[in-house]
Short mmCIF file of N, CA and C in Angstrom, two decimals:
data_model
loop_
_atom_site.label_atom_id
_atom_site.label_comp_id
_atom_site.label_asym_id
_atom_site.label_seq_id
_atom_site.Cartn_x
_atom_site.Cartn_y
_atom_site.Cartn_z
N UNK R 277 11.12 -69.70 -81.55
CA UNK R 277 11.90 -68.57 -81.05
C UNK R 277 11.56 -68.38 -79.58
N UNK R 278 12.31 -68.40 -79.09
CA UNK R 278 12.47 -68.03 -77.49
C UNK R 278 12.02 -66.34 -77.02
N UNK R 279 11.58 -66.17 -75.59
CA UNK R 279 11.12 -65.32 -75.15
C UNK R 279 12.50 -64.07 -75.42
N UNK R 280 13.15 -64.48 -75.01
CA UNK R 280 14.61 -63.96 -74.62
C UNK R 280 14.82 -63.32 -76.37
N UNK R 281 15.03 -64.22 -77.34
CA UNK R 281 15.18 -63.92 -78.82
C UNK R 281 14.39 -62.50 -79.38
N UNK R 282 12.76 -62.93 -78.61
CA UNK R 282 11.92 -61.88 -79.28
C UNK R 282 12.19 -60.33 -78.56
N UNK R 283 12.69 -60.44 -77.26
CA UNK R 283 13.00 -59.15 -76.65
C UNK R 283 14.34 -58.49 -77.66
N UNK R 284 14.85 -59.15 -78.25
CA UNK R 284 16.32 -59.24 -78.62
C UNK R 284 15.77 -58.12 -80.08
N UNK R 285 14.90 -59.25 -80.78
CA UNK R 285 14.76 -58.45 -82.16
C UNK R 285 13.72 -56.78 -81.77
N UNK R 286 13.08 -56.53 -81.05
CA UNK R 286 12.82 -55.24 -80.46
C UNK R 286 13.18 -54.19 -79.90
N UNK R 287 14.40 -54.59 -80.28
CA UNK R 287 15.39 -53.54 -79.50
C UNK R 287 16.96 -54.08 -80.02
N UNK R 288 17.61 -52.97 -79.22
CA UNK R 288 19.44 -53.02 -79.23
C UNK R 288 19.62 -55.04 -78.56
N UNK R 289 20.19 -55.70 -79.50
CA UNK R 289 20.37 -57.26 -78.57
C UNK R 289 21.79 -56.57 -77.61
N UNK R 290 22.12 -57.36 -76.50
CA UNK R 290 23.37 -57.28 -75.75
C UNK R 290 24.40 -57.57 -76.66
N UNK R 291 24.01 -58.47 -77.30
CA UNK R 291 25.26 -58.69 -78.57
C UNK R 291 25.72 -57.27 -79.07
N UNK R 292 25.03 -56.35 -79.69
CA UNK R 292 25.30 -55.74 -80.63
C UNK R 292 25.68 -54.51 -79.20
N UNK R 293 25.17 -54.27 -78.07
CA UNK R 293 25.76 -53.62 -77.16
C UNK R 293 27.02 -53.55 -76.38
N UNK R 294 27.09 -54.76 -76.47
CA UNK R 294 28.22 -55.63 -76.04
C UNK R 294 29.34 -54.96 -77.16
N UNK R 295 29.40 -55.08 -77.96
CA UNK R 295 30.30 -54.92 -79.22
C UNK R 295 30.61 -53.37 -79.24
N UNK R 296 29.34 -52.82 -78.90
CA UNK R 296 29.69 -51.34 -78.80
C UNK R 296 30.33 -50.66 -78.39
N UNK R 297 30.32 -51.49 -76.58
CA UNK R 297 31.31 -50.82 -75.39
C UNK R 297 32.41 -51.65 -75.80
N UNK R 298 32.55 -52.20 -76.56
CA UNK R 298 34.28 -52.76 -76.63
C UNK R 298 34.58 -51.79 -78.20
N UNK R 299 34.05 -51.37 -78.83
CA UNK R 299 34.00 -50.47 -79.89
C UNK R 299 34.43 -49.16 -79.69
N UNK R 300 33.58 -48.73 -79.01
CA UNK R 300 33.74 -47.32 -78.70
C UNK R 300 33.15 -46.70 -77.35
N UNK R 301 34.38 -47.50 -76.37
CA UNK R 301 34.36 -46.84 -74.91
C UNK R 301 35.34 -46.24 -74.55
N UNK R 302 36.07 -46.03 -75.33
CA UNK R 302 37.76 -44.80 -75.24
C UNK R 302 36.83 -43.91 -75.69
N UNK R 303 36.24 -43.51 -76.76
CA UNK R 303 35.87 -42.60 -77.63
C UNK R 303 34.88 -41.95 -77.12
N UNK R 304 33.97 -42.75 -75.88
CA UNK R 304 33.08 -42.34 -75.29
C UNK R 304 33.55 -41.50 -74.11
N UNK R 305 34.60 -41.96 -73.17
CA UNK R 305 34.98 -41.65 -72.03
C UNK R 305 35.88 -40.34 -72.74
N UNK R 306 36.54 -40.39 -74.07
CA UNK R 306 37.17 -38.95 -74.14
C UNK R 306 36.43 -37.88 -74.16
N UNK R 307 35.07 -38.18 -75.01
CA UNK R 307 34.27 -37.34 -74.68
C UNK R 307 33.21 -36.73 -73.74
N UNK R 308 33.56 -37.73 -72.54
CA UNK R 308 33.31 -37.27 -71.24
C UNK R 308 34.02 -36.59 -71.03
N UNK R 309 35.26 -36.87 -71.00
CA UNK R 309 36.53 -35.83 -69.96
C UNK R 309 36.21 -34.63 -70.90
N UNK R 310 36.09 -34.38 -72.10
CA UNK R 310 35.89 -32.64 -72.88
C UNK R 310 34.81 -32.15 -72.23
N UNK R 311 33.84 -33.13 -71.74
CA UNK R 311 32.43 -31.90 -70.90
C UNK R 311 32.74 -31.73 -69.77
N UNK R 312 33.45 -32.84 -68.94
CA UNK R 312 33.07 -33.04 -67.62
C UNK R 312 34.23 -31.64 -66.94
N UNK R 313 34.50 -31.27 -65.54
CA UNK R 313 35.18 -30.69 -65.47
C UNK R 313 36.17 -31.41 -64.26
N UNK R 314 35.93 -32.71 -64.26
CA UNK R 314 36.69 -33.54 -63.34
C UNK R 314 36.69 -34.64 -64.26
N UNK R 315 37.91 -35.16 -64.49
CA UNK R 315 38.35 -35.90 -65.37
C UNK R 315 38.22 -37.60 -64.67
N UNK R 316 37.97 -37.86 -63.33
CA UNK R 316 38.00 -38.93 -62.61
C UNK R 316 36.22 -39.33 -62.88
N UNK R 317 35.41 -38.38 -62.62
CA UNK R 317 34.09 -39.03 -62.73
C UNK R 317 34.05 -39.56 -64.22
N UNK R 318 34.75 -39.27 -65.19
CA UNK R 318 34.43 -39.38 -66.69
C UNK R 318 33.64 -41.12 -66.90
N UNK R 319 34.69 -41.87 -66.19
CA UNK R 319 34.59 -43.33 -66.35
C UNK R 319 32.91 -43.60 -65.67
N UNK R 320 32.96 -43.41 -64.52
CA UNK R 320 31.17 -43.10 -64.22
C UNK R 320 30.65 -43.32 -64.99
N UNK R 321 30.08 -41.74 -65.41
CA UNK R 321 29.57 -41.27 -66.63
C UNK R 321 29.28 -42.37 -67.79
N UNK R 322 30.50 -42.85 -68.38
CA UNK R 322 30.26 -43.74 -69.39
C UNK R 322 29.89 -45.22 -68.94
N UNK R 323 30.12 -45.41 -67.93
CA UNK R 323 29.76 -46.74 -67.63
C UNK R 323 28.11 -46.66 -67.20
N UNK R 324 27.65 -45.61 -66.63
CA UNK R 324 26.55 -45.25 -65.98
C UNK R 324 25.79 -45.03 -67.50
N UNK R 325 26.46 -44.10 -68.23
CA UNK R 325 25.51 -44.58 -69.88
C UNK R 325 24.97 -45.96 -70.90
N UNK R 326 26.10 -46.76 -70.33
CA UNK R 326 25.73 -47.98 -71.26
C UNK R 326 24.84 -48.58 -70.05
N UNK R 327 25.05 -48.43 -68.79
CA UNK R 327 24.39 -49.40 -68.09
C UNK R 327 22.60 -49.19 -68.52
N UNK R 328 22.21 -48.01 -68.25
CA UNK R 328 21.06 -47.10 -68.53
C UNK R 328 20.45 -47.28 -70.27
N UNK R 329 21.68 -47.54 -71.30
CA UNK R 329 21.13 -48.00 -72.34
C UNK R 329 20.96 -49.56 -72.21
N UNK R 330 21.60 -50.19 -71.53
CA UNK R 330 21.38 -51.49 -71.77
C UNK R 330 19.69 -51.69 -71.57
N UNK R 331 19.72 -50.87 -69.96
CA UNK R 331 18.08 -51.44 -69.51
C UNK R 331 16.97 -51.01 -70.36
N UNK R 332 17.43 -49.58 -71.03
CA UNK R 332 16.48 -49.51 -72.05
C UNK R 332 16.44 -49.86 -73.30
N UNK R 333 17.10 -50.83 -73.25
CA UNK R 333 17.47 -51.18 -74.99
C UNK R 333 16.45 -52.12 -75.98
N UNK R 334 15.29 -52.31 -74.92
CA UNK R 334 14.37 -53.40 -75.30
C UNK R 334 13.46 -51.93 -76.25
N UNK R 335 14.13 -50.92 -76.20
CA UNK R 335 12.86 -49.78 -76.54
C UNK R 335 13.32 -48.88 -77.50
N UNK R 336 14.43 -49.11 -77.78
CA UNK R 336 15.49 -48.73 -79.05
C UNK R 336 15.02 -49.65 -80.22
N UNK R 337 13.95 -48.49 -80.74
CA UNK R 337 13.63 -49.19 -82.26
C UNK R 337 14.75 -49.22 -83.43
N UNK R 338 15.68 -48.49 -83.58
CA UNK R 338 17.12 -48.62 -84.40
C UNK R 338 18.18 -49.04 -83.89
N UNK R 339 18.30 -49.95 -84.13
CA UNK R 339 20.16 -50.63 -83.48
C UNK R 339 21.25 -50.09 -84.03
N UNK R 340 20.90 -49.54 -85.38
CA UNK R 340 21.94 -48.97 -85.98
C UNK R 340 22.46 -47.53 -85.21
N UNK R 341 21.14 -46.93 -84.39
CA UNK R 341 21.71 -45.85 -83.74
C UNK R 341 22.09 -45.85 -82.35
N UNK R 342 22.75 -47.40 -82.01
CA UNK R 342 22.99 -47.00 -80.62
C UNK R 342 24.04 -46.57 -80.02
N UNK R 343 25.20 -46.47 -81.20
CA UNK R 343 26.18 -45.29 -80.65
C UNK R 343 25.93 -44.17 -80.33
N UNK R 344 24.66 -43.37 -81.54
CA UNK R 344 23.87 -42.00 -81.00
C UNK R 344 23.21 -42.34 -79.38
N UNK R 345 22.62 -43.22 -78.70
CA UNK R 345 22.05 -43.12 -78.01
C UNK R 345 22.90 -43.04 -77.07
N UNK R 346 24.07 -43.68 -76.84
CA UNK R 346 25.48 -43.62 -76.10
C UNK R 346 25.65 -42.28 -75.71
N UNK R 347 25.69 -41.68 -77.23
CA UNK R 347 26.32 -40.07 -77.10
C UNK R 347 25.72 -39.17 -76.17
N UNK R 348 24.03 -39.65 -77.10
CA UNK R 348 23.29 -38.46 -76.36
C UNK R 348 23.08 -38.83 -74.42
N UNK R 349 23.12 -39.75 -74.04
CA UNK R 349 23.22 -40.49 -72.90
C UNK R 349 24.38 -39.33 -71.97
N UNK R 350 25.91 -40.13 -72.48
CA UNK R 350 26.56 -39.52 -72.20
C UNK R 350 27.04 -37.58 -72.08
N UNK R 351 26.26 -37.18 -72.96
CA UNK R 351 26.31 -36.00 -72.74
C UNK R 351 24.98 -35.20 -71.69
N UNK R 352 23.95 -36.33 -71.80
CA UNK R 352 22.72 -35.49 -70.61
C UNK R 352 23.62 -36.03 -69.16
N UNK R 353 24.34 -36.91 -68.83
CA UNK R 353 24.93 -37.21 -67.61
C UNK R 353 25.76 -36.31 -66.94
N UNK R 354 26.83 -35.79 -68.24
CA UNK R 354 27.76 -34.94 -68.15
C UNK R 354 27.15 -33.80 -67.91
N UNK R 355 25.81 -33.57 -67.93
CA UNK R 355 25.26 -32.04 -67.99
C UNK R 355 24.48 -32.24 -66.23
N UNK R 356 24.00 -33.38 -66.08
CA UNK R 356 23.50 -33.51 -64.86
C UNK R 356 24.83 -33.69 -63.62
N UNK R 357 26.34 -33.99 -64.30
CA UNK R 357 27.02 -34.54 -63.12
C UNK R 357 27.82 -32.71 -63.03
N UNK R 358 27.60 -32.18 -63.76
CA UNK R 358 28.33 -30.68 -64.05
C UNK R 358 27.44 -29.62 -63.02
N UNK R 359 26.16 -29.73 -63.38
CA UNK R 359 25.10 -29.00 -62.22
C UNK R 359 24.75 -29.72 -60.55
N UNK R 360 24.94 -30.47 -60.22
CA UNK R 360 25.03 -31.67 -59.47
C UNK R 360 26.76 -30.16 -58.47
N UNK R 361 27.20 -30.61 -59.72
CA UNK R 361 29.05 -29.86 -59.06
C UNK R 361 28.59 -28.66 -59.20
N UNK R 362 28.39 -27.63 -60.11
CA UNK R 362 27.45 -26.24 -59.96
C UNK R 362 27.11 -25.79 -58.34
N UNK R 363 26.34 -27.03 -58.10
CA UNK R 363 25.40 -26.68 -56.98
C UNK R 363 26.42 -26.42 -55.64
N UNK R 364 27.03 -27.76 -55.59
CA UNK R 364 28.37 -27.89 -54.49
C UNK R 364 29.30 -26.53 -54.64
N UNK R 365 29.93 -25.92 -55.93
CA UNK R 365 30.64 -25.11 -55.81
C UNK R 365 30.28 -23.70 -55.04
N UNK R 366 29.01 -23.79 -55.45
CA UNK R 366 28.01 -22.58 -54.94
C UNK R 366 28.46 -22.29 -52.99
N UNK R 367 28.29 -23.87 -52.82
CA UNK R 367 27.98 -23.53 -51.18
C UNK R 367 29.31 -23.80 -50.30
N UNK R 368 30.75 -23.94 -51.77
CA UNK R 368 32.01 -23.88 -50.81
C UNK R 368 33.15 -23.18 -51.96
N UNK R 369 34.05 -22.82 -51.45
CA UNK R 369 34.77 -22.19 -52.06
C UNK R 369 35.91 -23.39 -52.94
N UNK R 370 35.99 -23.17 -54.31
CA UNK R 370 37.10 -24.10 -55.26
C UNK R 370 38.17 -23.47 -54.87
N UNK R 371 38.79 -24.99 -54.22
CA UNK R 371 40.49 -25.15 -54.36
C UNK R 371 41.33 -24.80 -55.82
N UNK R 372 42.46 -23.77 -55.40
CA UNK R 372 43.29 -23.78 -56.53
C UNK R 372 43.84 -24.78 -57.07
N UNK R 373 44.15 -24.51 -58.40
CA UNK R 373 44.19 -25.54 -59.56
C UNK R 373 45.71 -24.97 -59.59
N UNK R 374 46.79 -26.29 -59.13
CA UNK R 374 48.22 -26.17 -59.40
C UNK R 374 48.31 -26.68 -60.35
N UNK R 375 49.71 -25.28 -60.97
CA UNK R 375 49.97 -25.94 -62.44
C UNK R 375 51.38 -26.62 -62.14
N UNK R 376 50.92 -27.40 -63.76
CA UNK R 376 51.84 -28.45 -63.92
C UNK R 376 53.52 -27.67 -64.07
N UNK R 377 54.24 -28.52 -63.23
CA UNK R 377 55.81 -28.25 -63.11
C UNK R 377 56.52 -28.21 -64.45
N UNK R 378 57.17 -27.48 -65.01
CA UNK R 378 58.17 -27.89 -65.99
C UNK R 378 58.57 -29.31 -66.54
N UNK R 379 58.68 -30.07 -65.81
CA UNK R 379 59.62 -31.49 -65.90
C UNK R 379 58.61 -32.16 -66.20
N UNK R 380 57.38 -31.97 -66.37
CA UNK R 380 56.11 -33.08 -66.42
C UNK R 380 55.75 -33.39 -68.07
N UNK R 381 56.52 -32.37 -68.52
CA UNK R 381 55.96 -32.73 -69.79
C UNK R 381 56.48 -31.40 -70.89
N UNK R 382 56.15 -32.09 -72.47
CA UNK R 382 56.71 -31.17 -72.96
C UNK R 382 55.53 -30.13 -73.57
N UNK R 383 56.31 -29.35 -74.61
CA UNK R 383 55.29 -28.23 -74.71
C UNK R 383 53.71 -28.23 -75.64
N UNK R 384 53.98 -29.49 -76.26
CA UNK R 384 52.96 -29.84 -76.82
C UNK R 384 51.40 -30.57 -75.85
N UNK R 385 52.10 -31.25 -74.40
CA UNK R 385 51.31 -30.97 -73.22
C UNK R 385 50.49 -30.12 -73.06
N UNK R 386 51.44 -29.00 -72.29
CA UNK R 386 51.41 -27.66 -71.64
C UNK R 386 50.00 -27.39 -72.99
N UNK R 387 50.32 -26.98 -73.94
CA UNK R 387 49.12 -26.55 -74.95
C UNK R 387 48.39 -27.55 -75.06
N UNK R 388 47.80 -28.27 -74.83
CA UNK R 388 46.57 -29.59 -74.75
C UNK R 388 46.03 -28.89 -73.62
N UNK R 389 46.55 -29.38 -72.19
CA UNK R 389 46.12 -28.55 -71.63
C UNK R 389 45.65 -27.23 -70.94
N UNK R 390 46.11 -26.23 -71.84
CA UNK R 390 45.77 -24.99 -71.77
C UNK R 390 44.66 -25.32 -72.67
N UNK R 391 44.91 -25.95 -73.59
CA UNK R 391 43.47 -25.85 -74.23
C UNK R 391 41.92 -26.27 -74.25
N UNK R 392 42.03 -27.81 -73.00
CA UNK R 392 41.10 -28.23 -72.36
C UNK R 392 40.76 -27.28 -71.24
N UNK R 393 41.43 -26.12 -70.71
CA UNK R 393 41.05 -25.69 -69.61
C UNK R 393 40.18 -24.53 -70.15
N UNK R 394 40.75 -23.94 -71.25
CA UNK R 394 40.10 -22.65 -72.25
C UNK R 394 38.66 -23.21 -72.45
N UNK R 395 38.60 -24.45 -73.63
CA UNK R 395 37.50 -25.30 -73.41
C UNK R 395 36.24 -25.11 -72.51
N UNK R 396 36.85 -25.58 -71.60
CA UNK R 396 35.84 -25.52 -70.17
C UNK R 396 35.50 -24.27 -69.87
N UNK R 397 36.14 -23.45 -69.92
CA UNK R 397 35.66 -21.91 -69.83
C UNK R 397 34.42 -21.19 -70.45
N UNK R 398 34.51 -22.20 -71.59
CA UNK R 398 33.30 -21.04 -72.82
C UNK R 398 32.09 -21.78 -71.92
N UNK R 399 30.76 -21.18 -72.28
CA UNK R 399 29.79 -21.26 -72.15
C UNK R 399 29.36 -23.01 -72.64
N UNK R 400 28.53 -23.73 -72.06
CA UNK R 400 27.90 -24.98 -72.11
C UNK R 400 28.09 -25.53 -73.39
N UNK R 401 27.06 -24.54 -74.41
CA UNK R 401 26.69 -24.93 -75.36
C UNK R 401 27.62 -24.43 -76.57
N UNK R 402 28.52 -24.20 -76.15
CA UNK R 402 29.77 -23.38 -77.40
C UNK R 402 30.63 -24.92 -77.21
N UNK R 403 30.72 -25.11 -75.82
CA UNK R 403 31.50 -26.17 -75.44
C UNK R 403 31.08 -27.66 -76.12
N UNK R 404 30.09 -27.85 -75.94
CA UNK R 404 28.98 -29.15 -76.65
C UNK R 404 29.56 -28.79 -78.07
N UNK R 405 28.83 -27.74 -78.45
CA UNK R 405 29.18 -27.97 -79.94
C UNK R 405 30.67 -28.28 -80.88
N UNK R 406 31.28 -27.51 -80.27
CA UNK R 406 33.18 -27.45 -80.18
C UNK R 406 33.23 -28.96 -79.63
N UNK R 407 32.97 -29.80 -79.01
CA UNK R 407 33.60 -30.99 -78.77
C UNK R 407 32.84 -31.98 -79.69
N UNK R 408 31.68 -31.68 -79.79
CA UNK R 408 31.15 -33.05 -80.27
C UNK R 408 31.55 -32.84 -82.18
N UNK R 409 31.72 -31.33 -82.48
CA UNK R 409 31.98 -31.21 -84.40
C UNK R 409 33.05 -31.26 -84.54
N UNK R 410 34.16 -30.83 -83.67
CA UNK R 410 35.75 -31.11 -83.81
C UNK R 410 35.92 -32.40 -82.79
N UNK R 411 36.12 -33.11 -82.08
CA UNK R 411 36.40 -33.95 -81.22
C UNK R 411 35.08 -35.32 -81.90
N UNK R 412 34.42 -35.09 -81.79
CA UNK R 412 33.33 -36.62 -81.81
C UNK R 412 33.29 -36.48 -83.41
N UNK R 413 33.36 -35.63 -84.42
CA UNK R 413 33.70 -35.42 -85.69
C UNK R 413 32.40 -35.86 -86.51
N UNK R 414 31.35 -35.21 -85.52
CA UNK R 414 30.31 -35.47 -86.07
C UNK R 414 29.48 -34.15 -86.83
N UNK R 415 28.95 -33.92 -87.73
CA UNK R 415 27.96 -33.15 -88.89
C UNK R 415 27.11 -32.05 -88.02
N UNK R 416 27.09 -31.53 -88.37
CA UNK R 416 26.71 -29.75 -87.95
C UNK R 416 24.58 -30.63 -87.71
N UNK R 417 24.64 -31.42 -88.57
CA UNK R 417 23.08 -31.77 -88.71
C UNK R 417 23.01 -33.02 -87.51
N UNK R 418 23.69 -33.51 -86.81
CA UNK R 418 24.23 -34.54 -86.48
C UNK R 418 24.52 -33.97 -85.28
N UNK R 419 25.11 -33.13 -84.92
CA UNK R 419 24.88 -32.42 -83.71
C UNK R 419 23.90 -31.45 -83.31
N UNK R 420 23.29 -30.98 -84.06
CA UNK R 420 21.90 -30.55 -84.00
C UNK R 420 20.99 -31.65 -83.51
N UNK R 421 21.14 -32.55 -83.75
CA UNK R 421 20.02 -33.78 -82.97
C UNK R 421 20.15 -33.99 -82.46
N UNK R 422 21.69 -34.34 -82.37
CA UNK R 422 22.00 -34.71 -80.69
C UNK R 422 21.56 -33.67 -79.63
N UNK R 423 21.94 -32.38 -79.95
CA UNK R 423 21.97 -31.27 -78.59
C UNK R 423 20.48 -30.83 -79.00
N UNK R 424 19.50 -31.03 -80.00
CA UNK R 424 17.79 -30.69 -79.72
C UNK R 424 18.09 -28.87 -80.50
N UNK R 425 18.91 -28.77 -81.03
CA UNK R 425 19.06 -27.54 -81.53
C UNK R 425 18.49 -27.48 -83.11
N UNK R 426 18.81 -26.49 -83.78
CA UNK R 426 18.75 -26.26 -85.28
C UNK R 426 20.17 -26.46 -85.57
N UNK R 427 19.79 -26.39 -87.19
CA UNK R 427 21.75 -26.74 -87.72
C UNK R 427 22.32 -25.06 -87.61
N UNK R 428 21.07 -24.09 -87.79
CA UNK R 428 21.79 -23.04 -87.85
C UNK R 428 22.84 -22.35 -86.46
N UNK R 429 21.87 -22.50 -84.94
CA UNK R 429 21.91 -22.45 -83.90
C UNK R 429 23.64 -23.28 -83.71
N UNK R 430 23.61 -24.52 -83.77
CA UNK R 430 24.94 -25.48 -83.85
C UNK R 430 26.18 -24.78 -84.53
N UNK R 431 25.78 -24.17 -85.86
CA UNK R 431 26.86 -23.12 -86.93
C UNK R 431 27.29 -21.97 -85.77
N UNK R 432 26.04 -21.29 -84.68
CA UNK R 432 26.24 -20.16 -83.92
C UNK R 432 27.03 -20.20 -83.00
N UNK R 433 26.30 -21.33 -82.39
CA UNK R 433 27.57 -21.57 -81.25
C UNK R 433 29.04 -21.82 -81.75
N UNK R 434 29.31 -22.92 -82.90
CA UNK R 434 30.48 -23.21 -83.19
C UNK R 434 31.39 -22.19 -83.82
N UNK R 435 31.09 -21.63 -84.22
CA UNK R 435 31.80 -19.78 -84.54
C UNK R 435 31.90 -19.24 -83.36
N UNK R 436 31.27 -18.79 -82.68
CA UNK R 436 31.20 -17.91 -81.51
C UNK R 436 32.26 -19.16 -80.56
N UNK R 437 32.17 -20.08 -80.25
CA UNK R 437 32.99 -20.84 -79.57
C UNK R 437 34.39 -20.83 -80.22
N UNK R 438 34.53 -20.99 -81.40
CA UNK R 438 36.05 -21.12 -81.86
C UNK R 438 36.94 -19.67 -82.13
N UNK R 439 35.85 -18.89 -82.20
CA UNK R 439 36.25 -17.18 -81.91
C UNK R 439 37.02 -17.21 -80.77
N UNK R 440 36.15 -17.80 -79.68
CA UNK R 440 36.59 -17.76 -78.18
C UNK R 440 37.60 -17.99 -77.60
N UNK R 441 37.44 -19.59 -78.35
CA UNK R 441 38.83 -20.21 -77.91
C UNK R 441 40.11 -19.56 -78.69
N UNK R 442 40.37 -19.22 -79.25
CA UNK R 442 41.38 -18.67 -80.26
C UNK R 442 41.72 -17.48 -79.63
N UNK R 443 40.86 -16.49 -78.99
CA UNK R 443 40.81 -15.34 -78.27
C UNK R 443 41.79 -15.36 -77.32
N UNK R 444 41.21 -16.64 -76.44
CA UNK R 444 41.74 -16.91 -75.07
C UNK R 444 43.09 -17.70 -75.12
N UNK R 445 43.52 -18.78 -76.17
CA UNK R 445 44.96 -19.58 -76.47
C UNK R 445 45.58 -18.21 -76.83
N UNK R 446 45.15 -16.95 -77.49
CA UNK R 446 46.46 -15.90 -77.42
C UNK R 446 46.95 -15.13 -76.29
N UNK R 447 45.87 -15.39 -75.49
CA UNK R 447 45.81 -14.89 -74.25
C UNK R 447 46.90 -15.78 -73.29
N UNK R 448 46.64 -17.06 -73.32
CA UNK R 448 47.17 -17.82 -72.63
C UNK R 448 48.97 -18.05 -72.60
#
């Protein structure tokens, strides 16, 4: 067995990484654009995640979880590229956000995006939880690991977040 082989069985191989980002790199980048609040860095983000898992992949004792490691990747980026913009907004004033014209689309649009913008509104962690249990369609226990929370905490936010949003789409 080759040097190269034994790094392979100690970790995520490129094979099985490789397979991943052709697996699930739509699925990854959608769930960039639900955190991020600029929809252009999203691709970044996910490419900047696998790159970062690749190099550490010699240290990924489960291969079976390296879509989790993707996730959780991708969502500490999205939280660092969000405060990163935090900081910038602070020290200049945000350009208005023109809305979309009539002719661009129909009304099932118009409500997507009213509803990604509502989204973005709630608080961080209402937002995390609301995207990753409805959108990434992952387990109340399952997002608790991912976001370092309890399952109960994950149940809190996700009530209090879908209260919110529902609040604000009548509003809208």
């Amino acid at each position: 067995m080759s040097g190269a082989d034994a790094s392979d069985d100690a970790g995520v191989s490129v094979d099985l990484l490789t397979e991943t980002y052709r697996a699930h790199y739509g699925t990854l980048l959608r769930l960039a654009a639900l955190l991020l609040d600029d929809p252009h860095s999203c691709e970044d983000v996910v490419q900047e995640a696998f790159v970062r898992v690749h190099v550490a992949r010699h240290r990924l004792r489960e291969p079976d979880k390296t879509l989790a490691y993707l996730r959780q990747t991708v969502v500490n980026l999205s939280r660092s590229t969000l405060r990163r913009r935090l900081m910038a907004l602070r020290l200049m004033p945000r350009p208005a956000v023109d809305e979309p014209a009539a002719e661009e689309g129909a009304h099932s649009v118009l409500l997507r995006d009213a509803l990604v913008r509502v989204l973005r509104e709630l608080p961080r962690r209402q937002r995390e939880v609301i995207v990753l249990r409805y959108y990434a369609d992952l387990t109340e226990v399952q997002v608790a690991d991912l976001l370092g929370l309890s399952v109960g905490s994950v149940k809190a936010y996700g009530s209090r977040g879908l209260e919110a949003l529902r609040a604000r789409m009548e509003t809208s």
